[in-house]
Structures are given as C-alpha cells and as structure tokens.
Coordinates of C-alpha atoms in Angstrom, one line a residue:
X25 CA 31.9 -0.6 6.8
X26 CA 29.2 1.2 8.9
X27 CA 27.8 -2.2 10.0
X28 CA 27.5 -5.8 8.9
X29 CA 24.4 -7.8 9.5
X30 CA 24.8 -11.6 9.7
X31 CA 21.8 -13.8 9.2
X32 CA 21.3 -17.6 8.9
X33 CA 18.5 -16.7 6.5
X34 CA 18.5 -13.7 4.2
X35 CA 16.4 -13.1 1.1
X36 CA 19.0 -12.6 -1.7
X37 CA 18.2 -13.1 -5.4
X38 CA 14.8 -14.5 -4.5
X39 CA 16.1 -17.3 -2.3
X40 CA 16.7 -17.7 1.4
X41 CA 20.3 -18.4 2.3
X42 CA 22.9 -17.6 5.0
X43 CA 24.5 -14.3 4.3
X44 CA 26.4 -11.3 5.7
X45 CA 25.3 -7.9 4.4
X46 CA 27.8 -5.0 4.8
X47 CA 26.5 -1.5 4.9
X48 CA 28.4 1.8 4.3
X49 CA 27.0 5.2 3.6
X50 CA 23.5 3.9 3.8
X51 CA 23.9 1.4 1.0
X52 CA 24.7 -2.3 0.7
X53 CA 28.3 -2.5 -0.2
X54 CA 29.0 -6.2 0.3
X55 CA 27.1 -9.6 0.4
X56 CA 29.0 -12.7 1.3
X57 CA 28.9 -15.9 3.3
X58 CA 27.4 -15.5 6.8
X59 CA 30.9 -15.9 8.3
X60 CA 32.7 -13.7 5.8
X61 CA 35.6 -11.5 7.0
X62 CA 34.0 -8.1 6.8
X63 CA 35.4 -5.4 9.1
X64 CA 32.7 -3.0 10.4
X65 CA 32.1 -0.5 13.2
X66 CA 29.1 -2.5 14.3
X67 CA 28.2 -6.1 13.9
X68 CA 24.6 -7.2 14.1
X69 CA 23.5 -10.8 14.4
X70 CA 20.0 -11.5 13.2
X71 CA 18.3 -14.0 15.7
X72 CA 18.2 -17.6 14.5
X73 CA 14.4 -17.6 14.2
X74 CA 14.3 -14.5 12.0
X75 CA 14.9 -13.7 8.3
X76 CA 16.6 -10.6 6.9
X77 CA 14.3 -9.2 4.3
X78 CA 14.2 -6.0 2.2
X79 CA 12.2 -3.3 3.8
X80 CA 8.6 -3.3 2.7
X81 CA 7.5 -0.5 0.4
X82 CA 3.9 0.8 0.7
X83 CA 2.8 3.0 -2.2
X84 CA -0.8 3.5 -1.1
X85 CA -1.0 5.3 2.2
X86 CA -3.3 8.2 3.3
X87 CA -1.5 10.1 6.0
X88 CA -4.0 13.0 5.8
X89 CA -1.5 15.5 7.0
X90 CA -1.7 18.5 7.1
X91 CA -5.2 19.6 7.8
X92 CA -6.9 16.7 9.7
X93 CA -6.6 14.9 13.0
X94 CA -7.0 11.5 11.3
X95 CA -3.3 10.6 11.1
X96 CA 0.0 12.3 11.0
X97 CA 3.5 11.8 9.6
X98 CA 5.0 11.0 13.0
X99 CA 2.4 8.3 13.9
X100 CA 2.1 6.9 10.4
X101 CA 5.8 6.5 9.8
X102 CA 6.3 5.0 13.3
X103 CA 3.6 2.5 12.5
X104 CA 5.3 1.8 9.2
X105 CA 8.7 1.2 10.9
X106 CA 7.1 -1.2 13.3
X107 CA 5.7 -3.1 10.3
X108 CA 9.2 -3.4 8.6
X109 CA 8.1 -0.8 6.0
X110 CA 10.9 1.5 5.0
X111 CA 9.3 3.6 2.3
X112 CA 5.8 5.1 2.1
X113 CA 4.2 7.0 -0.8
X114 CA 1.4 9.3 0.4
X115 CA -1.9 9.8 -1.5
X116 CA -2.9 13.3 -2.5
X117 CA -6.5 13.7 -1.4
X118 CA -7.3 13.4 2.3
X119 CA -5.2 16.4 3.4
X120 CA -5.7 20.2 3.3
X121 CA -4.6 21.4 0.8
X122 CA -5.0 18.5 -1.5
X123 CA -1.8 17.8 -3.4
X124 CA -2.8 19.1 -6.8
X125 CA -0.2 21.9 -7.2
X126 CA 3.4 22.4 -6.3
X127 CA 2.4 24.9 -3.6
X128 CA 0.3 22.2 -1.9
X129 CA 3.1 19.7 -2.2
X130 CA 5.4 22.2 -0.6
X131 CA 3.0 22.5 2.4
X132 CA 2.8 18.7 2.7
X133 CA 6.6 18.3 2.6
X134 CA 6.9 21.0 5.3
X135 CA 4.5 19.0 7.5
X136 CA 6.6 15.9 7.1
X137 CA 9.9 17.6 7.7
X138 CA 11.7 16.2 10.8
X139 CA 8.6 14.1 11.6
X140 CA 9.3 10.9 9.7
X141 CA 10.8 7.6 10.8
X142 CA 10.9 6.1 7.3
X143 CA 11.5 7.5 3.8
X144 CA 8.6 9.4 2.2
X145 CA 7.4 9.9 -1.3
X146 CA 4.3 11.6 -2.7
X147 CA 1.8 11.1 -5.5
X148 CA 0.4 14.2 -7.3
X149 CA -3.4 14.6 -7.7
X150 CA -5.2 14.9 -11.0
X151 CA -8.6 16.8 -10.9
X152 CA -10.6 18.7 -13.4
X153 CA -8.7 21.8 -14.5
X154 CA -5.2 21.1 -13.2
X155 CA -3.4 19.5 -16.2
X156 CA -1.1 22.4 -16.3
X157 CA 0.2 21.5 -12.8
X158 CA 1.3 17.9 -13.8
X159 CA 4.6 18.8 -15.3
X160 CA 5.6 21.2 -12.4
X161 CA 4.5 18.5 -9.9
X162 CA 6.7 16.0 -11.7
X163 CA 9.7 18.4 -11.6
X164 CA 9.0 18.9 -7.9
X165 CA 9.5 15.2 -7.3
X166 CA 6.1 13.4 -7.2
X167 CA 6.4 9.7 -8.1
X168 CA 3.4 9.8 -10.5
X169 CA -0.3 10.8 -10.4
X170 CA -3.6 9.7 -8.9
X171 CA -7.2 10.3 -10.0
X172 CA -10.7 9.1 -9.3
X173 CA -13.4 8.0 -11.7
X174 CA -16.1 8.1 -9.0
X175 CA -16.7 10.5 -6.1
X176 CA -13.7 10.6 -3.9
X177 CA -15.6 11.7 -0.8
X178 CA -13.7 15.0 -0.8
X179 CA -15.2 17.9 -2.7
X180 CA -11.7 19.4 -3.0
X181 CA -10.7 16.3 -5.1
X182 CA -13.4 15.8 -7.8
X183 CA -13.6 12.8 -10.1
X184 CA -12.6 13.0 -13.7
X185 CA -15.2 12.4 -16.4
X186 CA -14.2 9.8 -19.1
X187 CA -13.3 12.7 -21.5
X188 CA -11.2 14.4 -18.8
X189 CA -9.6 11.1 -17.9
X190 CA -8.5 10.6 -21.5
X191 CA -7.0 14.1 -21.6
X192 CA -5.2 13.4 -18.4
X193 CA -3.8 10.1 -19.6
X194 CA -2.5 11.7 -22.7
X195 CA -0.7 14.3 -20.6
X196 CA 0.7 11.5 -18.4
X197 CA 2.0 9.7 -21.5
X198 CA 3.7 12.9 -22.6
X199 CA 5.4 13.1 -19.2
X200 CA 6.4 9.4 -19.3
X201 CA 4.8 9.0 -15.9
X202 CA 2.1 6.7 -14.4
X203 CA -1.5 7.3 -13.6
X204 CA -3.0 5.5 -10.5
X205 CA -6.7 5.2 -10.9
X206 CA -9.4 4.6 -8.4
X207 CA -11.4 2.5 -10.8
X208 CA -15.1 2.6 -9.8
X209 CA -17.7 3.9 -12.2
X210 CA -19.6 7.0 -11.3
X211 CA -22.3 6.0 -13.8
X212 CA -22.8 2.5 -12.2
X213 CA -22.7 3.7 -8.6
X214 CA -25.0 6.7 -9.4
X215 CA -27.6 4.3 -10.9
X216 CA -27.7 2.1 -7.9
X217 CA -29.1 2.2 -4.3
X218 CA -27.5 4.4 -1.7
X219 CA -26.3 2.6 1.4
X220 CA -28.2 3.1 4.6
X221 CA -28.3 1.7 8.2
X222 CA -26.4 -1.0 9.9
X223 CA -26.6 -3.8 7.3
X224 CA -23.4 -4.5 5.5
X225 CA -25.4 -6.0 2.6
X226 CA -26.8 -2.5 1.9
X227 CA -23.2 -1.1 1.6
X228 CA -22.1 -3.9 -0.6
X229 CA -25.1 -3.5 -2.9
X230 CA -24.3 0.2 -3.3
X231 CA -20.9 -0.5 -4.9
X232 CA -21.4 -3.7 -7.1
X233 CA -18.8 -5.6 -9.0
X234 CA -20.1 -3.8 -12.1
X235 CA -18.8 -0.5 -10.9
X236 CA -15.2 -1.9 -10.9
X237 CA -15.7 -3.8 -14.2
X238 CA -17.0 -0.7 -16.0
X239 CA -14.2 1.6 -14.8
X240 CA -11.4 -0.9 -15.4
X241 CA -12.6 -1.3 -19.0
X242 CA -12.3 2.5 -19.4
X243 CA -8.8 2.4 -17.9
X244 CA -7.6 -0.3 -20.3
X245 CA -9.2 1.3 -23.3
X246 CA -7.7 4.7 -22.5
X247 CA -4.3 3.2 -21.8
X248 CA -4.4 1.5 -25.2
X249 CA -5.4 4.7 -27.0
X250 CA -3.0 7.1 -25.3
X251 CA 0.0 4.8 -24.6
X252 CA 0.1 6.0 -21.0
X253 CA 1.0 3.7 -18.1
X254 CA -2.0 3.0 -15.9
X255 CA -2.1 1.4 -12.5
X256 CA -5.4 0.2 -11.0
X257 CA -5.5 0.7 -7.3
X258 CA -7.1 -1.5 -4.7
X259 CA -8.7 -4.2 -6.9
X260 CA -11.5 -5.8 -4.8
X261 CA -13.6 -7.5 -7.5
X262 CA -12.6 -10.7 -9.3
X263 CA -14.9 -9.5 -12.2
X264 CA -12.0 -7.3 -13.5
X265 CA -9.3 -10.0 -13.5
X266 CA -10.0 -11.4 -17.0
X267 CA -9.9 -7.9 -18.5
X268 CA -6.6 -7.1 -16.7
X269 CA -5.0 -10.4 -17.8
X270 CA -6.1 -9.9 -21.5
X271 CA -4.7 -6.3 -21.4
X272 CA -1.4 -7.6 -20.2
X273 CA -1.2 -10.2 -22.8
X274 CA -1.9 -7.6 -25.4
X275 CA 1.0 -5.5 -24.2
X276 CA -1.0 -2.6 -22.8
X277 CA 0.8 -0.8 -20.0
X278 CA -1.5 -1.6 -17.1
X279 CA -0.7 -3.0 -13.7
X280 CA -2.9 -3.5 -10.6
X281 CA -2.8 -3.9 -6.9
X282 CA -4.9 -5.4 -4.2
X283 CA -4.9 -4.9 -0.4
X284 CA -4.6 -7.0 2.7
X285 CA -8.3 -6.6 3.7
X286 CA -9.5 -8.0 0.4
X287 CA -7.2 -11.0 0.8
X288 CA -8.3 -11.6 4.4
X289 CA -11.9 -10.7 5.1
X290 CA -15.1 -11.9 3.4
X291 CA -18.5 -10.2 3.1
X292 CA -20.1 -13.1 4.8
X293 CA -18.1 -12.4 8.0
X294 CA -18.6 -8.6 8.2
X295 CA -21.0 -8.0 11.0
X296 CA -23.9 -5.6 10.7
X297 CA -22.8 -2.3 12.2
X298 CA -19.1 -3.2 11.5
X299 CA -18.2 0.1 9.9
X300 CA -14.6 -0.5 10.8
X301 CA -14.7 -2.8 7.7
X302 CA -16.2 -0.2 5.4
X303 CA -13.9 0.6 2.5
X304 CA -14.3 1.6 -1.2
X305 CA -14.5 -0.6 -3.2
X306 CA -16.0 -3.0 -0.6
X307 CA -14.9 -6.3 0.8
X308 CA -16.6 -9.0 -1.3
X309 CA -17.4 -12.7 -0.7
X310 CA -15.1 -15.6 0.1
X311 CA -15.1 -17.1 -3.5
X312 CA -14.0 -13.6 -4.7
X313 CA -11.2 -13.5 -2.2
X314 CA -9.8 -16.8 -3.4
X315 CA -9.8 -15.6 -7.0
X316 CA -7.8 -12.5 -5.9
X317 CA -5.2 -14.9 -4.4
X318 CA -5.1 -16.9 -7.7
X319 CA -4.5 -13.6 -9.6
X320 CA -1.6 -12.8 -7.4
X321 CA -0.2 -16.2 -8.0
X322 CA -0.4 -15.9 -11.8
X323 CA 0.7 -12.3 -12.0
X324 CA -2.6 -10.7 -13.1
X325 CA -2.3 -8.7 -9.8
X326 CA 1.1 -7.3 -9.4
X327 CA 1.4 -6.1 -5.8
X328 CA -0.2 -5.7 -2.4
X329 CA -0.3 -2.4 -0.5
X330 CA -2.2 -1.3 2.6
X331 CA -4.5 1.5 1.4
X332 CA -4.1 2.7 5.0
X333 CA -7.0 5.1 5.2
X334 CA -7.7 6.1 8.7
X335 CA -10.2 8.6 10.2
X336 CA -11.3 9.9 13.6
X337 CA -13.4 7.3 15.4
X338 CA -16.6 9.3 15.2
X339 CA -16.5 9.3 11.4
X340 CA -17.3 5.6 11.5
X341 CA -20.8 6.8 12.4
X342 CA -21.6 4.4 15.2
X343 CA -22.2 1.5 12.7
X344 CA -24.3 3.3 10.1
X345 CA -22.9 2.3 6.7
X346 CA -24.9 5.1 5.1
X347 CA -22.8 7.7 6.9
X348 CA -19.5 6.0 7.7
X349 CA -16.2 7.1 6.3
X350 CA -14.9 4.4 4.0
X351 CA -11.4 3.4 4.9
X352 CA -9.4 0.7 6.7
X353 CA -6.6 1.4 9.1
X354 CA -3.9 -1.2 8.7
X355 CA -0.4 0.3 8.1
X356 CA 1.4 -1.3 11.0
X357 CA -0.2 -4.7 10.3
X358 CA -0.2 -5.1 6.5
X359 CA 2.9 -7.3 5.9
X360 CA 1.9 -9.7 8.7
X361 CA -1.7 -9.8 7.6
X362 CA -0.7 -10.8 4.1
X363 CA 2.0 -13.3 5.4
X364 CA -0.7 -15.0 7.6
X365 CA -2.9 -15.6 4.6
X366 CA -0.1 -16.3 2.2
X367 CA 1.6 -18.9 4.3
X368 CA -1.7 -20.7 4.8
X369 CA -1.9 -21.0 1.0
X370 CA 1.6 -22.3 0.5
X371 CA 3.3 -19.1 -0.6
X372 CA 6.8 -18.2 0.8
X373 CA 8.6 -15.1 2.0
X374 CA 10.0 -14.5 -1.5
X375 CA 6.5 -14.1 -2.7
X376 CA 5.6 -11.7 0.1
X377 CA 8.7 -9.6 -0.6
X378 CA 8.0 -9.5 -4.4
X379 CA 4.4 -8.4 -3.8
X380 CA 5.2 -5.9 -1.0
X381 CA 8.8 -4.7 -1.6
X382 CA 10.1 -5.2 -5.1
X383 CA 7.0 -4.5 -7.2
X384 CA 5.7 -1.5 -5.2
X385 CA 9.2 0.0 -5.4
X386 CA 9.2 -0.4 -9.2
X387 CA 5.7 1.1 -9.5
X388 CA 6.9 4.3 -7.8
X389 CA 10.2 4.4 -9.8
X390 CA 12.5 3.5 -6.9
X391 CA 15.3 1.5 -8.5
X392 CA 17.4 1.6 -5.4
X393 CA 15.2 -0.4 -3.0
X394 CA 13.0 -3.4 -2.7
X395 CA 15.8 -6.0 -2.9
X396 CA 18.9 -7.0 -1.0
X397 CA 21.7 -6.4 -3.5
X398 CA 25.0 -4.6 -3.7
X399 CA 24.4 -0.9 -4.5
X400 CA 20.9 -0.8 -3.1
X401 CA 19.8 1.3 -0.2
X402 CA 20.2 -0.6 3.1
X403 CA 16.5 -0.6 3.8
X404 CA 16.0 -3.9 5.7
X405 CA 13.9 -5.6 8.3
X406 CA 14.4 -8.6 10.6
X407 CA 11.2 -10.7 10.4
X408 CA 10.3 -13.7 12.5
X409 CA 7.9 -15.6 10.3
X410 CA 6.6 -18.1 12.8
X411 CA 5.6 -16.1 15.9
X412 CA 1.9 -15.7 16.4
X413 CA 0.3 -12.7 18.1
X414 CA -3.2 -11.3 18.6
X415 CA -3.7 -7.7 17.5
X416 CA -4.8 -5.2 20.1
X417 CA -5.8 -2.1 18.2
X418 CA -5.2 0.1 21.3
X419 CA -1.4 -0.7 21.2
X420 CA -0.9 0.2 17.5
X421 CA 1.2 3.3 16.7
X422 CA -1.6 4.7 14.4
X423 CA -3.1 7.9 15.8
X424 CA -6.6 6.3 16.4
X425 CA -7.3 2.7 17.7
X426 CA -9.9 1.8 15.0
X427 CA -9.1 -1.3 13.0
X428 CA -11.0 -4.4 11.8
X429 CA -8.0 -6.4 12.8
X430 CA -8.6 -5.9 16.5
X431 CA -8.5 -9.4 18.1
X432 CA -7.3 -11.1 14.9
X433 CA -4.5 -13.7 15.3
X434 CA -1.6 -12.9 13.0
X435 CA 1.6 -14.8 12.0
X436 CA 5.0 -13.1 12.0
X437 CA 6.7 -10.4 14.0
X438 CA 9.1 -7.6 13.0
X439 CA 12.1 -7.4 15.3
X440 CA 13.9 -4.4 13.8
X441 CA 13.8 -2.1 10.8
X442 CA 16.7 -0.3 9.2
X443 CA 16.3 2.7 6.9
X444 CA 19.5 3.5 4.9
X445 CA 21.4 1.3 7.4
X446 CA 20.1 2.9 10.6
X447 CA 17.5 1.6 13.0
X448 CA 14.2 3.3 12.2
X449 CA 13.0 3.2 15.8
X450 CA 15.3 2.9 18.8
X451 CA 13.3 -0.2 19.9
X452 CA 10.3 -1.6 18.1
X453 CA 9.3 -3.7 21.1
X454 CA 5.8 -5.2 20.9
X455 CA 4.8 -4.8 17.3
X456 CA 1.1 -5.7 17.6

C-alpha cells in the first residue's frame, strides 16, 4: 500500500466507526478495523479529536481565470484544499473568454495547468446561438451545462429567452447531460425597481421571491416537456420549495442546491452598506432560512455548494447596492459554515458529507468520489468537528480578503486534505 490512514472515527457507509483505510495508486484499496494488519509505505494516524471524511466536492465555483484579477486557479484551489475540498467544478461565465466553445475551454484548461492543488472539472456555458457547441463541449469533457434566465451581469454571457431555453433543454436531453439553471425571471426583475444606494432593503426588493418562483416554474415545465435533467442552482427563496417537491414526486428530473450564505445569514441582519453580503438571488429573511433547512432535511433540496463568486474589492462599490458586484467569497469556509449551522440544528457529519460530498459528486457525474469505499479515489480530509475559530478574512487563501464571514465564529477545523492519496498542501496550518 502507498499509505494507510487509521482513524478512531471514519465516515464509512453513512456511519462513524473506527477504521483503517489503505490507499494504493491514488485509490482506496482496503477498509478494515482500525488496528488491521495492513502493510504500507506510510502510516498516518488521524488525531483522536478528528474524523476522517470523504473530501468535499464543490460544483459551483467561479474561479474567473483567465482574464480577470478576481481569483485564480492557484489561490482558489489552495483555499479549497484548506477547506477539505478535493474537487471543484468551475462555472463558465466570469472569465475571458467565457466557456461557450471548445476553444475557450482549451484556454481555461491551459490557465489551470500546473496551478491546481485539487482536482478540477468544468461546466460548459449555454448562450443564444451556441447550441452547436454543446456536443463538442461534452466530448471535450465538460460535466454538463449552465445557463441564465436573467441577466448574468456579463454581456458576453447573455440570458436565454424561454423559447431558447426550451431548445437548449431539448439538446441537453439528446446529449443525456444536465442543465444547471440560474433560475431568476428576467420578466419579473425587469418589471420591478432597480436597487440603489446603501439600503439592503432596496437590493432585496429588486429581486423578489416571485423572480425565483416564476423561473423555477419554467424550469420544471421545460424539464417535463423535454425529458432533460435540470438542476436549479443557488435556491434562496422558500417560495420555490413546494414546486420542487411536487416535481420530484411526479418523477420530473429536477434537482436543486442551496448555499452556505442562505443557510447562515438573514436579511434582517445585513447592514446597510454591507455589499459584501450582496448576491443574486439575495439573502432573505430568517423564517425563509429555516424553511431552506427543512427542505434539506426532507430532500427537497439535494445539496449545498459555495457559489464562491469573488471580485476585486473595488467592485463592491463602497457599499452602494445599486452598483456593487453580486457575489460572495466563501470557498475556504463553506464546509465549516454549513457544519456550524447544521450541528446547531441537530444534524450530523453524515448529513454534511451527503450534502457537500456525495450528492455534488453525483450531480457532476463523478462516480469515483464523494464516499469512503473500496475502489473510490482516495480523496479525503481530516476534520475536527468541535474546534471553534473566528474567521479573519485577511488570512484566507482567496486572492482578495472580502468576505461577509469576517469576524464570524465557526465550528470545525480541517487538519489535512488528501487528493488521490497525496496531501493537497504540504501543511494546511491555520485554516481560518
């Protein structure tokens, strides 16, 4: 064996138990009792306070490389490794060129080459006029496709009209792939007030619950008509939950995610001028947050991903919600943010791993990761669930120290991360 990891607590088959995990050739070759006789070149003892978990899988990350100074593959993947995240799937829009063709995907892969501390995957973009690119993108290795039903904020990545969306879903069905949808309604947002000034209430009013509800209804109807798999990204509004639950009961191929910020923050607590909290769709009220947690519990929401969407500090516009870039920087913190809130509500590490490892891996078609089992990639992390630390945004490995989590007390600490059986960083050290 390349190495054997011995842990008093390891998450195997959905349960915590003592185990030894033998690794060879980057894969798990053996699982046995903690004291099993397993000869290996290296023996690693997981600290008594820690749990051996599958590496987290984050399928909603904006690395924005190449073409911007907002984030990069080196900094993003180092932050991921420090979070215990072993696989990222990058979104196609906040880079130059946008990933809507094989040529653009090739440029992005070149930017990533030799600059990544964890494994990388990519979504392909769907915009008006590029349906002929979807099959070539699939052959080139994208995990699926992403589109917008409202303005993306990037003129190089336009939204789809309802008719264009139906055509794109039909093509995705032909390919046997999945369409990730930013489900906010252009019609509803366009008919409402524009945000302005420092008041968070203005920003919230500009993207009401109805914008999500209208768009999710379109997604479900189109998935039913075309037979395509649809995945609703970053659900923020509880107003869509009953529709999603009914669609699942009806056998429509639709899944949905939410994000740590929607499970943590509330609109009531966002300060005026707090544009580090600005994101699309917006953070809503406390009662809405608790309904999202209930939807995770009952399976209406399938998974949790970061939607790490960083930008240069000046793009937060000095607190003006009418001009600020909408995105939250959280890649290094996401598993601990969710664990902090989940543990307070009585959930366990098996729930955390299901939401943030197993199900994201399944969404992106990774059958070889997300669980600790023989034959799987040895993507693992050592996680101390009881340590408490206060976040200092200036010490995070993201390129820019802008985060609404600055000063927030979090539970949990990542001690080490292994990608295909090898340490992702020589020493993670302080993980806040």
